[in-house]
Amino acid sequence: MTRFPLHALALSLALGLSAGAARADEVSDAQALLAKGNAGDALKKVDQALVAKPNDPRLRLQRGNALAQLKREPEAIAVFQKLIETNPELPGPYNNLAVLYGNQGDFEKARQALELAIRTNPSYATAFQNLGDVYARLAGQAYKKALALDKGDNQLPLKLAVVQNVFEPSVDPRAAKAAAVAPTPTPAPAPAPVPAPAPAPAPVAAAKPATPPAVSAPAPAPVVQAKAAAPAPVVASAPATTVAAKPAAATTATATPVAKPEAPKVEVTKAEAAKPNPQQESQQAIEKAVQNWAKAWSQRDMDDYYKAYTPDFKGKAATRKAWEEDRRIRIMGKKKIAVEVSGLKIKVDGDGNKATVTFRQNYTSDALSVKSSKTLSLVKSKSGAWLLSQESSS
């Protein structure tokens, strides 16, 4: 059973705290130790801080995270349940409790906990993502039960395809068969009658006797040619083609001088396009930066993904290193990822060094498909590269 990335989720929690809450560095130190995998040291540090602040929610949350990393899941569940009792307005404990239920295979309890997390904070993106994973697992269990109960049902493969369509775009097998049959009745030889009129005079002599109607069809063609070449009816039999070729050549000759005056116009257009437009160049560079960011994410290229952000970007994590570790676990934990952006709207600030980009994002992973509106803030670095400084989804 694939385990949920608890560590990655814990680092991204944001809790509203009172003035008497734990100092930021105490929590940050624990998060940094957890990010390195030193759960034992993190637990000791948190327990020491809890002596002075036994009711601090952030310290208690980190204690539960440390216990979970140490595989002491029953103790971690008890910590999160107690934290929910004393602080029911915080979404983080619900979320991490759901992760532990998911690791145990109890996806129904995980679903209930995540829905409570979303109810406390409707904009809690992490809970929405995990809920999608939970629904995918529940759907998989339902399909396995259906397969076990109805082994002789020939429609079961089609039912699975329908389930996959909920999360990922795929082709309905029935549509695929229809598409395979469709090209058969369309005969490509339809254009064959077009070349037939051209050699009409020659085939008349060598034509098979079985096709007398075909002779009557091309018959009007020579009459038309005779009208066009009225002064030379004798030539209409064979040299008609030669006569037709001569006016064609004359037409080409007359067309050539017409094309010449247009040529300089094209050159003028090129010269005008060559002039640099700073605003247009910025728009193109920003769009390319966003596309490269999505490409690195889709290809799970962590080096290029990190480089797409400003060096000081850390998201909701305590440190840049913690954010990088969180993203690495989330991205590399998927077998495949596809990120598509569309409908980009770019707004560049007056100084030309900052920009805001809004667009529609279509994210698809192993068993999750989410469409959302995304907003990115970008800044222009000293080297001229556009880097992400902020991001948000809705």
C-alpha positions as a Python dict, from the first residue, in 0.01 Angstrom:
ca = {
    (1, 'M'): (0, 0, 0),
    (2, 'T'): (141, 340, -95),
    (3, 'R'): (187, 562, 208),
    (4, 'F'): (67, 918, 211),
    (5, 'P'): (351, 1180, 227),
    (6, 'L'): (284, 1288, 588),
    (7, 'H'): (615, 1469, 620),
    (8, 'A'): (544, 1680, 314),
    (9, 'L'): (199, 1772, 442),
    (10, 'A'): (316, 1861, 789),
    (11, 'L'): (564, 2116, 664),
    (12, 'S'): (298, 2307, 475),
    (13, 'L'): (53, 2359, 763),
    (14, 'A'): (-44, 2713, 855),
    (15, 'L'): (-208, 2757, 1199),
    (16, 'G'): (-355, 3075, 1347),
    (17, 'L'): (-191, 3128, 1689),
    (18, 'S'): (-223, 3364, 1981),
    (19, 'A'): (51, 3586, 2116),
    (20, 'G'): (148, 3321, 2372),
    (21, 'A'): (229, 3060, 2109),
    (22, 'A'): (563, 2891, 2065),
    (23, 'R'): (849, 3095, 1930),
    (24, 'A'): (887, 3057, 1555),
    (25, 'D'): (1243, 2928, 1585),
    (26, 'E'): (1136, 2638, 1812),
    (27, 'V'): (885, 2518, 1554),
    (28, 'S'): (1124, 2590, 1266),
    (29, 'D'): (1399, 2388, 1431),
    (30, 'A'): (1164, 2092, 1472),
    (31, 'Q'): (1049, 2122, 1110),
    (32, 'A'): (1408, 2136, 987),
    (33, 'L'): (1497, 1820, 1181),
    (34, 'L'): (1190, 1642, 1043),
    (35, 'A'): (1286, 1751, 692),
    (36, 'K'): (1626, 1585, 738),
    (37, 'G'): (1463, 1268, 871),
    (38, 'N'): (1588, 1323, 1229),
    (39, 'A'): (1249, 1252, 1388),
    (40, 'G'): (1404, 1135, 1717),
    (41, 'D'): (1592, 1464, 1769),
    (42, 'A'): (1283, 1659, 1665),
    (43, 'L'): (1072, 1476, 1924),
    (44, 'K'): (1324, 1554, 2201),
    (45, 'K'): (1334, 1921, 2106),
    (46, 'V'): (955, 1949, 2097),
    (47, 'D'): (913, 1766, 2432),
    (48, 'Q'): (1160, 2009, 2593),
    (49, 'A'): (968, 2310, 2457),
    (50, 'L'): (633, 2161, 2567),
    (51, 'V'): (748, 2161, 2930),
    (52, 'A'): (718, 2542, 2928),
    (53, 'K'): (419, 2552, 2688),
    (54, 'P'): (220, 2227, 2726),
    (55, 'N'): (-84, 2358, 2539),
    (56, 'D'): (90, 2517, 2241),
    (57, 'P'): (-86, 2380, 1927),
    (58, 'R'): (213, 2416, 1691),
    (59, 'L'): (445, 2225, 1922),
    (60, 'R'): (183, 1955, 1978),
    (61, 'L'): (134, 1926, 1602),
    (62, 'Q'): (509, 1878, 1547),
    (63, 'R'): (511, 1614, 1822),
    (64, 'G'): (245, 1419, 1636),
    (65, 'N'): (443, 1452, 1312),
    (66, 'A'): (761, 1326, 1479),
    (67, 'L'): (578, 1025, 1625),
    (68, 'A'): (433, 945, 1284),
    (69, 'Q'): (778, 951, 1124),
    (70, 'L'): (902, 716, 1395),
    (71, 'K'): (622, 471, 1295),
    (72, 'R'): (454, 522, 1633),
    (73, 'E'): (125, 584, 1459),
    (74, 'P'): (-117, 499, 1746),
    (75, 'E'): (55, 762, 1963),
    (76, 'A'): (51, 1014, 1676),
    (77, 'I'): (-322, 954, 1620),
    (78, 'A'): (-387, 1016, 1992),
    (79, 'V'): (-191, 1343, 1975),
    (80, 'F'): (-389, 1471, 1674),
    (81, 'Q'): (-723, 1362, 1822),
    (82, 'K'): (-648, 1546, 2146),
    (83, 'L'): (-535, 1852, 1950),
    (84, 'I'): (-866, 1850, 1758),
    (85, 'E'): (-1060, 1836, 2086),
    (86, 'T'): (-882, 2145, 2223),
    (87, 'N'): (-847, 2335, 1892),
    (88, 'P'): (-1132, 2226, 1663),
    (89, 'E'): (-1093, 2537, 1445),
    (90, 'L'): (-750, 2433, 1314),
    (91, 'P'): (-748, 2231, 986),
    (92, 'G'): (-394, 2091, 1021),
    (93, 'P'): (-462, 1820, 1281),
    (94, 'Y'): (-761, 1689, 1081),
    (95, 'N'): (-542, 1668, 772),
    (96, 'N'): (-255, 1479, 937),
    (97, 'L'): (-499, 1249, 1116),
    (98, 'A'): (-648, 1168, 774),
    (99, 'V'): (-301, 1083, 645),
    (100, 'L'): (-248, 833, 926),
    (101, 'Y'): (-589, 675, 862),
    (102, 'G'): (-496, 652, 493),
    (103, 'N'): (-168, 478, 578),
    (104, 'Q'): (-369, 220, 773),
    (105, 'G'): (-602, 167, 474),
    (106, 'D'): (-904, 320, 649),
    (107, 'F'): (-995, 559, 365),
    (108, 'E'): (-1348, 619, 492),
    (109, 'K'): (-1216, 769, 817),
    (110, 'A'): (-959, 960, 616),
    (111, 'R'): (-1237, 1106, 399),
    (112, 'Q'): (-1436, 1218, 703),
    (113, 'A'): (-1132, 1386, 861),
    (114, 'L'): (-1042, 1570, 540),
    (115, 'E'): (-1398, 1694, 493),
    (116, 'L'): (-1385, 1834, 848),
    (117, 'A'): (-1053, 2004, 764),
    (118, 'I'): (-1209, 2166, 457),
    (119, 'R'): (-1512, 2271, 662),
    (120, 'T'): (-1287, 2457, 907),
    (121, 'N'): (-1091, 2619, 621),
    (122, 'P'): (-1257, 2602, 274),
    (123, 'S'): (-941, 2733, 104),
    (124, 'Y'): (-712, 2463, 248),
    (125, 'A'): (-558, 2333, -76),
    (126, 'T'): (-362, 2046, 85),
    (127, 'A'): (-679, 1890, 223),
    (128, 'F'): (-848, 1914, -119),
    (129, 'Q'): (-554, 1738, -286),
    (130, 'N'): (-550, 1461, -25),
    (131, 'L'): (-927, 1422, -50),
    (132, 'G'): (-887, 1361, -423),
    (133, 'D'): (-632, 1087, -349),
    (134, 'V'): (-865, 931, -91),
    (135, 'Y'): (-1157, 928, -335),
    (136, 'A'): (-932, 758, -588),
    (137, 'R'): (-843, 486, -337),
    (138, 'L'): (-1210, 438, -245),
    (139, 'A'): (-1296, 406, -614),
    (140, 'G'): (-1021, 146, -656),
    (141, 'Q'): (-1156, -56, -364),
    (142, 'A'): (-1508, -41, -506),
    (143, 'Y'): (-1386, -166, -842),
    (144, 'K'): (-1198, -457, -685),
    (145, 'K'): (-1512, -558, -496),
    (146, 'A'): (-1714, -540, -817),
    (147, 'L'): (-1456, -754, -995),
    (148, 'A'): (-1467, -1016, -719),
    (149, 'L'): (-1847, -1025, -709),
    (150, 'D'): (-1907, -1036, -1085),
    (151, 'K'): (-1621, -1222, -1249),
    (152, 'G'): (-1830, -1322, -1551),
    (153, 'D'): (-1943, -970, -1638),
    (154, 'N'): (-1797, -874, -1975),
    (155, 'Q'): (-1877, -508, -1910),
    (156, 'L'): (-1628, -478, -1620),
    (157, 'P'): (-1335, -351, -1834),
    (158, 'L'): (-1560, -76, -1967),
    (159, 'K'): (-1660, 19, -1612),
    (160, 'L'): (-1293, 59, -1525),
    (161, 'A'): (-1243, 287, -1824),
    (162, 'V'): (-1531, 503, -1701),
    (163, 'V'): (-1368, 529, -1359),
    (164, 'Q'): (-1042, 633, -1521),
    (165, 'N'): (-1224, 900, -1720),
    (166, 'V'): (-1324, 1069, -1395),
    (167, 'F'): (-958, 1139, -1320),
    (168, 'E'): (-773, 1128, -1648),
    (169, 'P'): (-875, 1184, -2013),
    (170, 'S'): (-893, 851, -2199),
    (171, 'V'): (-1067, 701, -2498),
    (172, 'D'): (-1395, 514, -2462),
    (173, 'P'): (-1339, 167, -2618),
    (174, 'R'): (-1671, 192, -2804),
    (175, 'A'): (-1571, 523, -2960),
    (176, 'A'): (-1235, 373, -3056),
    (177, 'K'): (-1405, 88, -3245),
    (178, 'A'): (-1632, 332, -3426),
    (179, 'A'): (-1333, 540, -3522),
    (180, 'A'): (-1154, 231, -3657),
    (181, 'V'): (-1449, 137, -3878),
    (182, 'A'): (-1516, 492, -3998),
    (183, 'P'): (-1227, 525, -4244),
    (184, 'T'): (-1320, 204, -4436),
    (185, 'P'): (-1629, 338, -4623),
    (186, 'T'): (-1460, 660, -4735),
    (187, 'P'): (-1314, 584, -5082),
    (188, 'A'): (-1010, 793, -5157),
    (189, 'P'): (-1037, 731, -5536),
    (190, 'A'): (-1303, 1007, -5556),
    (191, 'P'): (-1059, 1246, -5725),
    (192, 'A'): (-1005, 990, -6010),
    (193, 'P'): (-1273, 1153, -6228),
    (194, 'V'): (-1079, 1483, -6217),
    (195, 'P'): (-777, 1362, -6418),
    (196, 'A'): (-1010, 1174, -6660),
    (197, 'P'): (-1130, 1489, -6842),
    (198, 'A'): (-770, 1604, -6915),
    (199, 'P'): (-669, 1302, -7126),
    (200, 'A'): (-1023, 1286, -7264),
    (201, 'P'): (-927, 1305, -7635),
    (202, 'A'): (-671, 1019, -7616),
    (203, 'P'): (-891, 779, -7414),
    (204, 'V'): (-1171, 828, -7669),
    (205, 'A'): (-968, 631, -7924),
    (206, 'A'): (-836, 373, -7677),
    (207, 'A'): (-1139, 371, -7453),
    (208, 'K'): (-1302, 42, -7374),
    (209, 'P'): (-1633, -11, -7553),
    (210, 'A'): (-1792, -79, -7216),
    (211, 'T'): (-1778, 291, -7126),
    (212, 'P'): (-1961, 483, -7404),
    (213, 'P'): (-2125, 723, -7149),
    (214, 'A'): (-1775, 839, -7047),
    (215, 'V'): (-1715, 944, -7412),
    (216, 'S'): (-2025, 1162, -7413),
    (217, 'A'): (-1910, 1338, -7093),
    (218, 'P'): (-1572, 1462, -7224),
    (219, 'A'): (-1726, 1545, -7563),
    (220, 'P'): (-1830, 1896, -7456),
    (221, 'A'): (-1475, 1965, -7338),
    (222, 'P'): (-1326, 1984, -7691),
    (223, 'V'): (-1622, 2202, -7793),
    (224, 'V'): (-1528, 2450, -7522),
    (225, 'Q'): (-1168, 2444, -7639),
    (226, 'A'): (-1287, 2503, -7994),
    (227, 'K'): (-1476, 2810, -7878),
    (228, 'A'): (-1170, 2940, -7697),
    (229, 'A'): (-957, 2875, -8008),
    (230, 'A'): (-1226, 2976, -8261),
    (231, 'P'): (-983, 3122, -8515),
    (232, 'A'): (-801, 2787, -8548),
    (233, 'P'): (-1056, 2503, -8547),
    (234, 'V'): (-811, 2263, -8712),
    (235, 'V'): (-562, 2302, -8431),
    (236, 'A'): (-829, 2220, -8173),
    (237, 'S'): (-779, 1842, -8225),
    (238, 'A'): (-421, 1795, -8100),
    (239, 'P'): (-242, 2131, -8077),
    (240, 'A'): (-528, 2256, -7862),
    (241, 'T'): (-308, 2176, -7566),
    (242, 'T'): (-26, 2378, -7717),
    (243, 'V'): (-252, 2674, -7776),
    (244, 'A'): (-379, 2651, -7418),
    (245, 'A'): (-20, 2637, -7291),
    (246, 'K'): (76, 2957, -7474),
    (247, 'P'): (-185, 3177, -7311),
    (248, 'A'): (-88, 3019, -6979),
    (249, 'A'): (272, 3121, -7035),
    (250, 'A'): (156, 3467, -7131),
    (251, 'T'): (-45, 3485, -6811),
    (252, 'T'): (259, 3386, -6610),
    (253, 'A'): (463, 3649, -6785),
    (254, 'T'): (208, 3916, -6705),
    (255, 'A'): (186, 3792, -6344),
    (256, 'T'): (560, 3826, -6295),
    (257, 'P'): (573, 4207, -6323),
    (258, 'V'): (274, 4229, -6085),
    (259, 'A'): (464, 4026, -5821),
    (260, 'K'): (767, 4254, -5846),
    (261, 'P'): (603, 4562, -5695),
    (262, 'E'): (472, 4347, -5408),
    (263, 'A'): (819, 4220, -5319),
    (264, 'P'): (939, 4553, -5175),
    (265, 'K'): (625, 4565, -4960),
    (266, 'V'): (725, 4237, -4797),
    (267, 'E'): (1074, 4372, -4736),
    (268, 'V'): (932, 4683, -4574),
    (269, 'T'): (719, 4466, -4343),
    (270, 'K'): (1024, 4265, -4238),
    (271, 'A'): (1215, 4580, -4166),
    (272, 'E'): (933, 4709, -3947),
    (273, 'A'): (902, 4378, -3759),
    (274, 'A'): (1273, 4382, -3689),
    (275, 'K'): (1230, 4688, -3466),
    (276, 'P'): (1233, 4566, -3103),
    (277, 'N'): (917, 4617, -2897),
    (278, 'P'): (1018, 4605, -2527),
    (279, 'Q'): (666, 4538, -2402),
    (280, 'Q'): (609, 4256, -2650),
    (281, 'E'): (947, 4106, -2569),
    (282, 'S'): (864, 4110, -2197),
    (283, 'Q'): (529, 3943, -2260),
    (284, 'Q'): (695, 3667, -2463),
    (285, 'A'): (971, 3615, -2204),
    (286, 'I'): (715, 3592, -1921),
    (287, 'E'): (500, 3345, -2111),
    (288, 'K'): (807, 3133, -2186),
    (289, 'A'): (905, 3138, -1817),
    (290, 'V'): (559, 3011, -1715),
    (291, 'Q'): (563, 2740, -1984),
    (292, 'N'): (913, 2626, -1878),
    (293, 'W'): (797, 2611, -1514),
    (294, 'A'): (502, 2390, -1612),
    (295, 'K'): (730, 2175, -1830),
    (296, 'A'): (982, 2119, -1548),
    (297, 'W'): (696, 2025, -1314),
    (298, 'S'): (550, 1782, -1568),
    (299, 'Q'): (888, 1621, -1637),
    (300, 'R'): (966, 1610, -1262),
    (301, 'D'): (1292, 1794, -1334),
    (302, 'M'): (1358, 1926, -983),
    (303, 'D'): (1665, 2135, -1077),
    (304, 'D'): (1479, 2335, -1342),
    (305, 'Y'): (1168, 2346, -1119),
    (306, 'Y'): (1363, 2507, -833),
    (307, 'K'): (1536, 2747, -1076),
    (308, 'A'): (1196, 2875, -1191),
    (309, 'Y'): (1152, 3042, -850),
    (310, 'T'): (1341, 3328, -686),
    (311, 'P'): (1627, 3209, -459),
    (312, 'D'): (1441, 3327, -146),
    (313, 'F'): (1106, 3163, -232),
    (314, 'K'): (989, 2924, 42),
    (315, 'G'): (610, 2907, -1),
    (316, 'K'): (446, 2836, 335),
    (317, 'A'): (745, 2646, 470),
    (318, 'A'): (974, 2784, 739),
    (319, 'T'): (1285, 2774, 519),
    (320, 'R'): (1376, 2740, 153),
    (321, 'K'): (1532, 2400, 225),
    (322, 'A'): (1214, 2277, 390),
    (323, 'W'): (1008, 2396, 92),
    (324, 'E'): (1240, 2221, -157),
    (325, 'E'): (1219, 1897, 41),
    (326, 'D'): (840, 1924, 59),
    (327, 'R'): (810, 1975, -318),
    (328, 'R'): (1061, 1699, -394),
    (329, 'I'): (859, 1445, -193),
    (330, 'R'): (530, 1554, -351),
    (331, 'I'): (657, 1560, -710),
    (332, 'M'): (890, 1261, -711),
    (333, 'G'): (630, 1055, -523),
    (334, 'K'): (414, 1053, -838),
    (335, 'K'): (477, 816, -1129),
    (336, 'K'): (355, 1072, -1379),
    (337, 'I'): (249, 1436, -1374),
    (338, 'A'): (101, 1655, -1648),
    (339, 'V'): (59, 2030, -1600),
    (340, 'E'): (-110, 2231, -1875),
    (341, 'V'): (-164, 2608, -1868),
    (342, 'S'): (-410, 2797, -2088),
    (343, 'G'): (-567, 3140, -2123),
    (344, 'L'): (-263, 3332, -1999),
    (345, 'K'): (-323, 3696, -1907),
    (346, 'I'): (-6, 3893, -1840),
    (347, 'K'): (13, 4231, -1669),
    (348, 'V'): (354, 4400, -1648),
    (349, 'D'): (410, 4677, -1392),
    (350, 'G'): (513, 5024, -1500),
    (351, 'D'): (884, 4976, -1428),
    (352, 'G'): (888, 4658, -1637),
    (353, 'N'): (1052, 4449, -1363),
    (354, 'K'): (742, 4287, -1208),
    (355, 'A'): (450, 4101, -1361),
    (356, 'T'): (131, 3920, -1264),
    (357, 'V'): (9, 3621, -1467),
    (358, 'T'): (-334, 3458, -1436),
    (359, 'F'): (-434, 3141, -1621),
    (360, 'R'): (-623, 2812, -1604),
    (361, 'Q'): (-417, 2518, -1479),
    (362, 'N'): (-500, 2156, -1557),
    (363, 'Y'): (-305, 1928, -1320),
    (364, 'T'): (-315, 1551, -1369),
    (365, 'S'): (-119, 1292, -1170),
    (366, 'D'): (-145, 916, -1106),
    (367, 'A'): (-504, 921, -979),
    (368, 'L'): (-593, 1290, -950),
    (369, 'S'): (-712, 1551, -1196),
    (370, 'V'): (-768, 1911, -1083),
    (371, 'K'): (-857, 2220, -1286),
    (372, 'S'): (-807, 2553, -1112),
    (373, 'S'): (-737, 2921, -1163),
    (374, 'K'): (-377, 3014, -1088),
    (375, 'T'): (-206, 3347, -1020),
    (376, 'L'): (172, 3388, -1036),
    (377, 'S'): (381, 3691, -943),
    (378, 'L'): (712, 3714, -1130),
    (379, 'V'): (1014, 3943, -1095),
    (380, 'K'): (1289, 4015, -1344),
    (381, 'S'): (1632, 3912, -1217),
    (382, 'K'): (1957, 4098, -1284),
    (383, 'S'): (2035, 3847, -1558),
    (384, 'G'): (1704, 3931, -1728),
    (385, 'A'): (1531, 3602, -1640),
    (386, 'W'): (1172, 3609, -1509),
    (387, 'L'): (1134, 3415, -1181),
    (388, 'L'): (831, 3317, -971),
    (389, 'S'): (810, 3508, -642),
    (390, 'Q'): (453, 3420, -536),
    (391, 'E'): (182, 3173, -638),
    (392, 'S'): (-178, 3109, -541),
    (393, 'S'): (-468, 2891, -658),
    (394, 'S'): (-844, 2929, -643),
}
